[in-house]
Amino acid sequence: MSLDLTAEFSMETVGGRTLRVARWRWNEPSEHLPILFFNGIGANIEAVAPLAEALTERPFIMFDMPGIGGSPEPVVPYNPFTMSWTAKELLKRFDVEQVDVMGISWGGAMAQHFTLQHGNMVRRLALAATSTGMIMIPGKPAALTKMANPRRYVDAAFMEEHFRTLYGGLTGGKNEHISRLTPPTPRGYMYQLLCMLGWTSVPALPFLKKDVLIMMGDEDQIVPLINGKMLEALIPHSRLEIFEQGGHLFMLTHREQTISCLRGFLDGPDRPERKAA
């Protein structure tokens, strides 16, 4: 896919898995930590590239999950523990000792797990349109059934027809978003679904000592707003930002608000009592 991105792409083999990796502004001077980003289910790097492109002052790294985008199919299933370890080893390969972590939807669960598993590498955590995993308030059945169907990545007409049912909220920029998608392989999509089977962060979140930003759309059909309120209630040092008329892809439809919110959070002063979790 050619979208004239400014990222540097490479194929990296870590722990027996080969991943397509994108890095923005990696060798440019910066006063900010890199952002490690975990994407949503079935979504390739290009789907979130506008966010990485907009955060012009920060290094940014993300990768396609196995069987997604340009990463080869997984040979064996994986779980949050093994993929968090893989992400840690990937960061070490690029000489990164600490990051700010962000994740959207399925990737928000991965971002939580990475932070809980490798807290010494994480300064702050930003979560978008996500939940605590299996213990959550589910979205509307019509949206969930279409989300589980990888046809939304294969058939542009299907995505166009069901975009609002799937994601809710405003639909501005949907054609741009659809044009950025690459279909996942069936096995890649299935293994990504299975990865979080039975997983929940609920028992661990009250002990999380990081500063956490939670961003949710109030019209999200897949992950209803109540899930963001649950996260805020469970995480001691968290703040919930609600995007009015925001659906599951509010980062697309509310781009300037998203960037402003993220910058305000990441550039804010540290709490004096902040310590590694």
PDB file of C-alpha atoms in Angstrom:
ATOM      1  CA  MET A   1       0.000   0.000   0.000  1.00  0.00           C
ATOM      2  CA  SER A   2       1.448   3.374  -1.005  1.00  0.00           C
ATOM      3  CA  LEU A   3       0.195   6.312   1.018  1.00  0.00           C
ATOM      4  CA  ASP A   4       3.329   8.460   1.023  1.00  0.00           C
ATOM      5  CA  LEU A   5       3.900   7.884   4.733  1.00  0.00           C
ATOM      6  CA  THR A   6       6.974   9.387   6.365  1.00  0.00           C
ATOM      7  CA  ALA A   7       7.547   6.213   8.406  1.00  0.00           C
ATOM      8  CA  GLU A   8      10.542   3.939   8.069  1.00  0.00           C
ATOM      9  CA  PHE A   9       9.330   0.360   7.518  1.00  0.00           C
ATOM     10  CA  SER A  10      11.250  -2.821   8.257  1.00  0.00           C
ATOM     11  CA  MET A  11      10.644  -6.520   8.786  1.00  0.00           C
ATOM     12  CA  GLU A  12      11.907  -7.622  12.181  1.00  0.00           C
ATOM     13  CA  THR A  13      12.148 -11.198  13.459  1.00  0.00           C
ATOM     14  CA  VAL A  14      11.737 -11.318  17.229  1.00  0.00           C
ATOM     15  CA  GLY A  15      11.335 -14.493  19.240  1.00  0.00           C
ATOM     16  CA  GLY A  16      10.599 -16.499  16.125  1.00  0.00           C
ATOM     17  CA  ARG A  17       7.926 -14.077  14.872  1.00  0.00           C
ATOM     18  CA  THR A  18       8.449 -11.821  11.875  1.00  0.00           C
ATOM     19  CA  LEU A  19       6.650  -8.495  12.170  1.00  0.00           C
ATOM     20  CA  ARG A  20       6.246  -5.512   9.863  1.00  0.00           C
ATOM     21  CA  VAL A  21       7.334  -2.496  11.894  1.00  0.00           C
ATOM     22  CA  ALA A  22       6.872   1.222  11.262  1.00  0.00           C
ATOM     23  CA  ARG A  23       8.869   3.950  12.986  1.00  0.00           C
ATOM     24  CA  TRP A  24       8.296   7.684  12.696  1.00  0.00           C
ATOM     25  CA  ARG A  25      10.960  10.338  13.392  1.00  0.00           C
ATOM     26  CA  TRP A  26      13.142   7.652  14.954  1.00  0.00           C
ATOM     27  CA  ASN A  27      16.504   9.302  14.378  1.00  0.00           C
ATOM     28  CA  GLU A  28      15.367  12.883  14.864  1.00  0.00           C
ATOM     29  CA  PRO A  29      16.207  14.782  18.075  1.00  0.00           C
ATOM     30  CA  SER A  30      13.283  14.850  20.517  1.00  0.00           C
ATOM     31  CA  GLU A  31      12.680  15.776  24.140  1.00  0.00           C
ATOM     32  CA  HIS A  32       9.852  13.241  24.285  1.00  0.00           C
ATOM     33  CA  LEU A  33       9.733   9.505  24.851  1.00  0.00           C
ATOM     34  CA  PRO A  34       8.681   7.330  21.914  1.00  0.00           C
ATOM     35  CA  ILE A  35       5.069   6.195  21.739  1.00  0.00           C
ATOM     36  CA  LEU A  36       4.526   2.436  21.459  1.00  0.00           C
ATOM     37  CA  PHE A  37       1.133   1.915  19.814  1.00  0.00           C
ATOM     38  CA  PHE A  38      -1.054  -1.212  19.790  1.00  0.00           C
ATOM     39  CA  ASN A  39      -3.645  -1.265  17.009  1.00  0.00           C
ATOM     40  CA  GLY A  40      -7.225  -2.549  16.894  1.00  0.00           C
ATOM     41  CA  ILE A  41      -8.243  -6.000  15.779  1.00  0.00           C
ATOM     42  CA  GLY A  42      -7.529  -6.712  12.125  1.00  0.00           C
ATOM     43  CA  ALA A  43      -6.172  -3.209  11.577  1.00  0.00           C
ATOM     44  CA  ASN A  44      -2.908  -2.610   9.735  1.00  0.00           C
ATOM     45  CA  ILE A  45      -0.364   0.124  10.399  1.00  0.00           C
ATOM     46  CA  GLU A  46      -1.796   2.470   7.759  1.00  0.00           C
ATOM     47  CA  ALA A  47      -5.166   2.625   9.562  1.00  0.00           C
ATOM     48  CA  VAL A  48      -3.637   4.657  12.406  1.00  0.00           C
ATOM     49  CA  ALA A  49      -0.858   6.350  10.436  1.00  0.00           C
ATOM     50  CA  PRO A  50      -2.619   9.772  10.523  1.00  0.00           C
ATOM     51  CA  LEU A  51      -2.208   9.814  14.323  1.00  0.00           C
ATOM     52  CA  ALA A  52       1.493   9.017  14.081  1.00  0.00           C
ATOM     53  CA  GLU A  53       1.954  11.602  11.329  1.00  0.00           C
ATOM     54  CA  ALA A  54       0.212  14.292  13.390  1.00  0.00           C
ATOM     55  CA  LEU A  55       2.332  13.863  16.526  1.00  0.00           C
ATOM     56  CA  THR A  56       5.243  15.551  14.779  1.00  0.00           C
ATOM     57  CA  GLU A  57       7.332  16.126  17.915  1.00  0.00           C
ATOM     58  CA  ARG A  58       7.464  12.482  19.067  1.00  0.00           C
ATOM     59  CA  PRO A  59       9.072   9.246  17.915  1.00  0.00           C
ATOM     60  CA  PHE A  60       6.347   6.676  17.265  1.00  0.00           C
ATOM     61  CA  ILE A  61       6.542   2.908  16.754  1.00  0.00           C
ATOM     62  CA  MET A  62       3.930   0.294  15.915  1.00  0.00           C
ATOM     63  CA  PHE A  63       3.751  -3.085  14.216  1.00  0.00           C
ATOM     64  CA  ASP A  64       1.284  -5.274  12.381  1.00  0.00           C
ATOM     65  CA  MET A  65       0.206  -8.271  14.431  1.00  0.00           C
ATOM     66  CA  PRO A  66       0.942 -11.714  12.900  1.00  0.00           C
ATOM     67  CA  GLY A  67      -1.237 -12.241   9.822  1.00  0.00           C
ATOM     68  CA  ILE A  68      -2.331  -8.588   9.817  1.00  0.00           C
ATOM     69  CA  GLY A  69      -1.211  -5.992   7.258  1.00  0.00           C
ATOM     70  CA  GLY A  70       2.271  -6.883   6.105  1.00  0.00           C
ATOM     71  CA  SER A  71       3.216  -9.323   8.875  1.00  0.00           C
ATOM     72  CA  PRO A  72       3.373 -13.001   7.870  1.00  0.00           C
ATOM     73  CA  GLU A  73       0.756 -15.418   9.168  1.00  0.00           C
ATOM     74  CA  PRO A  74       1.295 -16.809  12.658  1.00  0.00           C
ATOM     75  CA  VAL A  75       2.371 -20.445  12.801  1.00  0.00           C
ATOM     76  CA  VAL A  76       1.089 -20.971  16.342  1.00  0.00           C
ATOM     77  CA  PRO A  77      -1.413 -18.969  18.443  1.00  0.00           C
ATOM     78  CA  TYR A  78      -0.181 -16.248  20.770  1.00  0.00           C
ATOM     79  CA  ASN A  79      -1.461 -14.564  23.921  1.00  0.00           C
ATOM     80  CA  PRO A  80      -1.059 -11.176  25.658  1.00  0.00           C
ATOM     81  CA  PHE A  81       1.953 -12.374  27.643  1.00  0.00           C
ATOM     82  CA  THR A  82       3.926 -13.587  24.628  1.00  0.00           C
ATOM     83  CA  MET A  83       3.059 -10.539  22.474  1.00  0.00           C
ATOM     84  CA  SER A  84       4.004  -8.151  25.292  1.00  0.00           C
ATOM     85  CA  TRP A  85       7.347  -9.935  25.585  1.00  0.00           C
ATOM     86  CA  THR A  86       7.762  -9.676  21.807  1.00  0.00           C
ATOM     87  CA  ALA A  87       7.038  -5.932  21.931  1.00  0.00           C
ATOM     88  CA  LYS A  88       9.562  -5.509  24.749  1.00  0.00           C
ATOM     89  CA  GLU A  89      12.241  -7.343  22.759  1.00  0.00           C
ATOM     90  CA  LEU A  90      11.435  -5.229  19.707  1.00  0.00           C
ATOM     91  CA  LEU A  91      11.976  -2.041  21.722  1.00  0.00           C
ATOM     92  CA  LYS A  92      15.273  -3.392  23.051  1.00  0.00           C
ATOM     93  CA  ARG A  93      16.373  -4.044  19.465  1.00  0.00           C
ATOM     94  CA  PHE A  94      15.986  -0.320  18.797  1.00  0.00           C
ATOM     95  CA  ASP A  95      17.732   0.629  22.071  1.00  0.00           C
ATOM     96  CA  VAL A  96      14.572   1.909  23.746  1.00  0.00           C
ATOM     97  CA  GLU A  97      14.464   1.755  27.537  1.00  0.00           C
ATOM     98  CA  GLN A  98      11.215   3.616  28.232  1.00  0.00           C
ATOM     99  CA  VAL A  99       8.086   4.560  26.271  1.00  0.00           C
ATOM    100  CA  ASP A 100       4.655   6.063  26.572  1.00  0.00           C
ATOM    101  CA  VAL A 101       2.144   3.376  25.578  1.00  0.00           C
ATOM    102  CA  MET A 102      -1.126   3.770  23.706  1.00  0.00           C
ATOM    103  CA  GLY A 103      -3.711   1.339  22.392  1.00  0.00           C
ATOM    104  CA  ILE A 104      -7.095   1.459  20.710  1.00  0.00           C
ATOM    105  CA  SER A 105      -9.902  -1.088  21.112  1.00  0.00           C
ATOM    106  CA  TRP A 106      -8.306  -4.597  21.085  1.00  0.00           C
ATOM    107  CA  GLY A 107      -4.955  -2.830  21.212  1.00  0.00           C
ATOM    108  CA  GLY A 108      -6.070  -1.023  24.355  1.00  0.00           C
ATOM    109  CA  ALA A 109      -6.197  -4.382  26.110  1.00  0.00           C
ATOM    110  CA  MET A 110      -2.709  -5.172  24.805  1.00  0.00           C
ATOM    111  CA  ALA A 111      -1.509  -1.760  26.005  1.00  0.00           C
ATOM    112  CA  GLN A 112      -2.874  -2.494  29.483  1.00  0.00           C
ATOM    113  CA  HIS A 113      -1.219  -5.892  29.572  1.00  0.00           C
ATOM    114  CA  PHE A 114       2.116  -4.561  28.315  1.00  0.00           C
ATOM    115  CA  THR A 115       2.061  -1.876  31.008  1.00  0.00           C
ATOM    116  CA  LEU A 116       1.216  -4.376  33.731  1.00  0.00           C
ATOM    117  CA  GLN A 117       3.839  -6.868  32.536  1.00  0.00           C
ATOM    118  CA  HIS A 118       6.653  -4.427  31.739  1.00  0.00           C
ATOM    119  CA  GLY A 119       5.860  -1.462  33.970  1.00  0.00           C
ATOM    120  CA  ASN A 120       9.510  -0.493  34.297  1.00  0.00           C
ATOM    121  CA  MET A 121       9.495   0.412  30.587  1.00  0.00           C
ATOM    122  CA  VAL A 122       6.316   2.531  30.707  1.00  0.00           C
ATOM    123  CA  ARG A 123       5.944   6.145  31.807  1.00  0.00           C
ATOM    124  CA  ARG A 124       2.318   6.863  30.880  1.00  0.00           C
ATOM    125  CA  LEU A 125      -0.564   4.941  29.338  1.00  0.00           C
ATOM    126  CA  ALA A 126      -3.253   6.235  26.957  1.00  0.00           C
ATOM    127  CA  LEU A 127      -6.291   4.081  26.178  1.00  0.00           C
ATOM    128  CA  ALA A 128      -8.844   4.703  23.416  1.00  0.00           C
ATOM    129  CA  ALA A 129     -12.221   3.030  22.854  1.00  0.00           C
ATOM    130  CA  THR A 130     -11.302   0.035  24.978  1.00  0.00           C
ATOM    131  CA  SER A 131     -12.320  -2.030  28.002  1.00  0.00           C
ATOM    132  CA  THR A 132     -11.045  -4.337  30.740  1.00  0.00           C
ATOM    133  CA  GLY A 133     -11.378  -7.385  28.454  1.00  0.00           C
ATOM    134  CA  MET A 134     -13.833 -10.194  29.085  1.00  0.00           C
ATOM    135  CA  ILE A 135     -15.382  -8.332  32.031  1.00  0.00           C
ATOM    136  CA  MET A 136     -17.047  -5.531  30.094  1.00  0.00           C
ATOM    137  CA  ILE A 137     -20.396  -4.156  28.988  1.00  0.00           C
ATOM    138  CA  PRO A 138     -20.721  -5.404  25.398  1.00  0.00           C
ATOM    139  CA  GLY A 139     -21.723  -3.233  22.472  1.00  0.00           C
ATOM    140  CA  LYS A 140     -24.789  -3.564  20.303  1.00  0.00           C
ATOM    141  CA  PRO A 141     -25.223  -7.035  18.767  1.00  0.00           C
ATOM    142  CA  ALA A 142     -25.560  -5.600  15.255  1.00  0.00           C
ATOM    143  CA  ALA A 143     -22.164  -3.939  15.612  1.00  0.00           C
ATOM    144  CA  LEU A 144     -20.448  -6.901  17.255  1.00  0.00           C
ATOM    145  CA  THR A 145     -21.545  -9.415  14.617  1.00  0.00           C
ATOM    146  CA  LYS A 146     -20.208  -7.196  11.844  1.00  0.00           C
ATOM    147  CA  MET A 147     -16.991  -6.525  13.759  1.00  0.00           C
ATOM    148  CA  ALA A 148     -16.336 -10.276  14.048  1.00  0.00           C
ATOM    149  CA  ASN A 149     -16.686 -10.618  10.282  1.00  0.00           C
ATOM    150  CA  PRO A 150     -13.359  -9.933   8.493  1.00  0.00           C
ATOM    151  CA  ARG A 151     -15.400  -9.044   5.391  1.00  0.00           C
ATOM    152  CA  ARG A 152     -15.315  -5.441   6.595  1.00  0.00           C
ATOM    153  CA  TYR A 153     -11.651  -5.383   5.593  1.00  0.00           C
ATOM    154  CA  VAL A 154     -12.146  -7.213   2.297  1.00  0.00           C
ATOM    155  CA  ASP A 155     -15.323  -5.665   0.883  1.00  0.00           C
ATOM    156  CA  ALA A 156     -15.294  -1.858   0.667  1.00  0.00           C
ATOM    157  CA  ALA A 157     -19.009  -1.800  -0.231  1.00  0.00           C
ATOM    158  CA  PHE A 158     -19.819  -3.826   2.901  1.00  0.00           C
ATOM    159  CA  MET A 159     -17.799  -1.396   5.038  1.00  0.00           C
ATOM    160  CA  GLU A 160     -19.435   1.599   3.364  1.00  0.00           C
ATOM    161  CA  GLU A 161     -22.935   0.209   3.917  1.00  0.00           C
ATOM    162  CA  HIS A 162     -22.437  -0.757   7.547  1.00  0.00           C
ATOM    163  CA  PHE A 163     -19.937   1.883   8.704  1.00  0.00           C
ATOM    164  CA  ARG A 164     -22.287   3.694  11.076  1.00  0.00           C
ATOM    165  CA  THR A 165     -23.808   0.465  12.416  1.00  0.00           C
ATOM    166  CA  LEU A 166     -20.308  -0.798  13.112  1.00  0.00           C
ATOM    167  CA  TYR A 167     -18.690   2.238  14.631  1.00  0.00           C
ATOM    168  CA  GLY A 168     -21.407   4.729  15.599  1.00  0.00           C
ATOM    169  CA  GLY A 169     -20.987   8.481  15.998  1.00  0.00           C
ATOM    170  CA  LEU A 170     -19.990  10.849  13.217  1.00  0.00           C
ATOM    171  CA  THR A 171     -18.809   9.281   9.958  1.00  0.00           C
ATOM    172  CA  GLY A 172     -16.565  11.995   8.532  1.00  0.00           C
ATOM    173  CA  GLY A 173     -13.385  10.649   6.959  1.00  0.00           C
ATOM    174  CA  LYS A 174     -14.766   7.141   6.461  1.00  0.00           C
ATOM    175  CA  ASN A 175     -13.669   6.910   2.822  1.00  0.00           C
ATOM    176  CA  GLU A 176     -10.113   7.851   3.777  1.00  0.00           C
ATOM    177  CA  HIS A 177     -10.173   5.239   6.530  1.00  0.00           C
ATOM    178  CA  ILE A 178     -11.507   2.503   4.248  1.00  0.00           C
ATOM    179  CA  SER A 179      -8.804   3.259   1.683  1.00  0.00           C
ATOM    180  CA  ARG A 180      -6.117   2.633   4.290  1.00  0.00           C
ATOM    181  CA  LEU A 181      -7.231  -0.878   5.225  1.00  0.00           C
ATOM    182  CA  THR A 182      -5.512  -4.079   4.138  1.00  0.00           C
ATOM    183  CA  PRO A 183      -7.439  -7.347   4.609  1.00  0.00           C
ATOM    184  CA  PRO A 184      -6.024  -9.636   7.324  1.00  0.00           C
ATOM    185  CA  THR A 185      -5.509 -13.309   6.600  1.00  0.00           C
ATOM    186  CA  PRO A 186      -8.271 -15.565   7.996  1.00  0.00           C
ATOM    187  CA  ARG A 187      -5.813 -17.252  10.354  1.00  0.00           C
ATOM    188  CA  GLY A 188      -4.305 -13.953  11.438  1.00  0.00           C
ATOM    189  CA  TYR A 189      -7.753 -12.552  12.239  1.00  0.00           C
ATOM    190  CA  MET A 190      -8.829 -15.710  14.092  1.00  0.00           C
ATOM    191  CA  TYR A 191      -5.647 -15.860  16.189  1.00  0.00           C
ATOM    192  CA  GLN A 192      -6.020 -12.206  17.101  1.00  0.00           C
ATOM    193  CA  LEU A 193      -9.577 -12.859  18.276  1.00  0.00           C
ATOM    194  CA  LEU A 194      -8.434 -15.882  20.288  1.00  0.00           C
ATOM    195  CA  CYS A 195      -5.538 -13.980  21.868  1.00  0.00           C
ATOM    196  CA  MET A 196      -7.764 -12.176  24.397  1.00  0.00           C
ATOM    197  CA  LEU A 197     -10.084 -15.097  25.094  1.00  0.00           C
ATOM    198  CA  GLY A 198     -10.612 -15.189  28.863  1.00  0.00           C
ATOM    199  CA  TRP A 199      -8.350 -12.184  29.493  1.00  0.00           C
ATOM    200  CA  THR A 200      -9.273  -9.352  31.847  1.00  0.00           C
ATOM    201  CA  SER A 201      -7.291  -6.618  33.569  1.00  0.00           C
ATOM    202  CA  VAL A 202      -9.836  -6.076  36.362  1.00  0.00           C
ATOM    203  CA  PRO A 203      -7.872  -7.699  39.239  1.00  0.00           C
ATOM    204  CA  ALA A 204      -4.656  -5.825  38.416  1.00  0.00           C
ATOM    205  CA  LEU A 205      -5.859  -2.313  37.541  1.00  0.00           C
ATOM    206  CA  PRO A 206      -6.343  -1.062  41.142  1.00  0.00           C
ATOM    207  CA  PHE A 207      -2.606  -1.642  41.653  1.00  0.00           C
ATOM    208  CA  LEU A 208      -1.532   0.201  38.515  1.00  0.00           C
ATOM    209  CA  LYS A 209       0.533   3.228  39.538  1.00  0.00           C
ATOM    210  CA  LYS A 210       0.848   4.886  36.134  1.00  0.00           C
ATOM    211  CA  ASP A 211      -0.848   8.059  34.972  1.00  0.00           C
ATOM    212  CA  VAL A 212      -3.567   6.889  32.564  1.00  0.00           C
ATOM    213  CA  LEU A 213      -5.678   8.767  30.025  1.00  0.00           C
ATOM    214  CA  ILE A 214      -8.918   7.064  28.929  1.00  0.00           C
ATOM    215  CA  MET A 215     -10.598   8.404  25.783  1.00  0.00           C
ATOM    216  CA  MET A 216     -14.076   7.207  24.827  1.00  0.00           C
ATOM    217  CA  GLY A 217     -16.758   8.172  22.319  1.00  0.00           C
ATOM    218  CA  ASP A 218     -20.239   8.622  23.761  1.00  0.00           C
ATOM    219  CA  GLU A 219     -21.839   6.916  20.728  1.00  0.00           C
ATOM    220  CA  ASP A 220     -19.467   3.954  20.415  1.00  0.00           C
ATOM    221  CA  GLN A 221     -21.449   0.917  19.213  1.00  0.00           C
ATOM    222  CA  ILE A 222     -18.673  -1.627  19.881  1.00  0.00           C
ATOM    223  CA  VAL A 223     -17.250  -0.513  23.250  1.00  0.00           C
ATOM    224  CA  PRO A 224     -19.909   1.574  25.034  1.00  0.00           C
ATOM    225  CA  LEU A 225     -18.872   4.543  27.156  1.00  0.00           C
ATOM    226  CA  ILE A 226     -19.673   2.712  30.408  1.00  0.00           C
ATOM    227  CA  ASN A 227     -16.517   0.648  29.857  1.00  0.00           C
ATOM    228  CA  GLY A 228     -14.394   3.781  30.020  1.00  0.00           C
ATOM    229  CA  LYS A 229     -16.090   4.709  33.265  1.00  0.00           C
ATOM    230  CA  MET A 230     -15.260   1.250  34.620  1.00  0.00           C
ATOM    231  CA  LEU A 231     -11.613   1.761  33.696  1.00  0.00           C
ATOM    232  CA  GLU A 232     -11.567   5.161  35.385  1.00  0.00           C
ATOM    233  CA  ALA A 233     -13.108   3.696  38.547  1.00  0.00           C
ATOM    234  CA  LEU A 234     -10.546   0.883  38.695  1.00  0.00           C
ATOM    235  CA  ILE A 235      -7.343   2.797  37.854  1.00  0.00           C
ATOM    236  CA  PRO A 236      -6.223   5.107  40.692  1.00  0.00           C
ATOM    237  CA  HIS A 237      -4.438   7.788  38.648  1.00  0.00           C
ATOM    238  CA  SER A 238      -6.672   7.939  35.596  1.00  0.00           C
ATOM    239  CA  ARG A 239      -8.725  10.566  33.779  1.00  0.00           C
ATOM    240  CA  LEU A 240     -11.635   9.982  31.402  1.00  0.00           C
ATOM    241  CA  GLU A 241     -12.071  12.189  28.335  1.00  0.00           C
ATOM    242  CA  ILE A 242     -15.440  11.824  26.576  1.00  0.00           C
ATOM    243  CA  PHE A 243     -15.767  12.701  22.879  1.00  0.00           C
ATOM    244  CA  GLU A 244     -19.287  13.946  22.098  1.00  0.00           C
ATOM    245  CA  GLN A 245     -20.823  12.308  19.028  1.00  0.00           C
ATOM    246  CA  GLY A 246     -17.763  10.117  18.967  1.00  0.00           C
ATOM    247  CA  GLY A 247     -18.051   6.548  17.746  1.00  0.00           C
ATOM    248  CA  HIS A 248     -15.504   3.750  17.932  1.00  0.00           C
ATOM    249  CA  LEU A 249     -13.297   5.658  15.480  1.00  0.00           C
ATOM    250  CA  PHE A 250     -13.462   9.029  17.212  1.00  0.00           C
ATOM    251  CA  MET A 251      -9.723   9.430  16.650  1.00  0.00           C
ATOM    252  CA  LEU A 252     -10.612   9.737  12.959  1.00  0.00           C
ATOM    253  CA  THR A 253     -13.665  11.985  13.229  1.00  0.00           C
ATOM    254  CA  HIS A 254     -12.358  14.076  16.158  1.00  0.00           C
ATOM    255  CA  ARG A 255      -8.739  14.214  15.060  1.00  0.00           C
ATOM    256  CA  GLU A 256      -7.787  17.648  16.407  1.00  0.00           C
ATOM    257  CA  GLN A 257      -9.450  16.997  19.769  1.00  0.00           C
ATOM    258  CA  THR A 258      -7.652  13.664  20.019  1.00  0.00           C
ATOM    259  CA  ILE A 259      -4.237  15.178  19.292  1.00  0.00           C
ATOM    260  CA  SER A 260      -4.816  18.052  21.706  1.00  0.00           C
ATOM    261  CA  CYS A 261      -5.959  15.678  24.444  1.00  0.00           C
ATOM    262  CA  LEU A 262      -2.984  13.381  23.954  1.00  0.00           C
ATOM    263  CA  ARG A 263      -0.466  16.202  23.972  1.00  0.00           C
ATOM    264  CA  GLY A 264      -1.972  17.709  27.106  1.00  0.00           C
ATOM    265  CA  PHE A 265      -1.743  14.359  28.856  1.00  0.00           C
ATOM    266  CA  LEU A 266       1.732  13.347  27.702  1.00  0.00           C
ATOM    267  CA  ASP A 267       3.231  16.807  28.308  1.00  0.00           C
ATOM    268  CA  GLY A 268       1.658  17.255  31.746  1.00  0.00           C
ATOM    269  CA  PRO A 269       3.826  17.354  34.882  1.00  0.00           C
ATOM    270  CA  ASP A 270       4.640  14.127  36.678  1.00  0.00           C
ATOM    271  CA  ARG A 271       3.044  13.440  40.022  1.00  0.00           C
ATOM    272  CA  PRO A 272       5.705  13.786  42.746  1.00  0.00           C
ATOM    273  CA  GLU A 273       4.721  10.419  44.182  1.00  0.00           C
ATOM    274  CA  ARG A 274       4.783   8.624  40.843  1.00  0.00           C
ATOM    275  CA  LYS A 275       6.774   5.416  40.973  1.00  0.00           C
ATOM    276  CA  ALA A 276       7.289   2.358  38.809  1.00  0.00           C
ATOM    277  CA  ALA A 277       4.501  -0.199  38.821  1.00  0.00           C
TER     278      ALA A 277
END
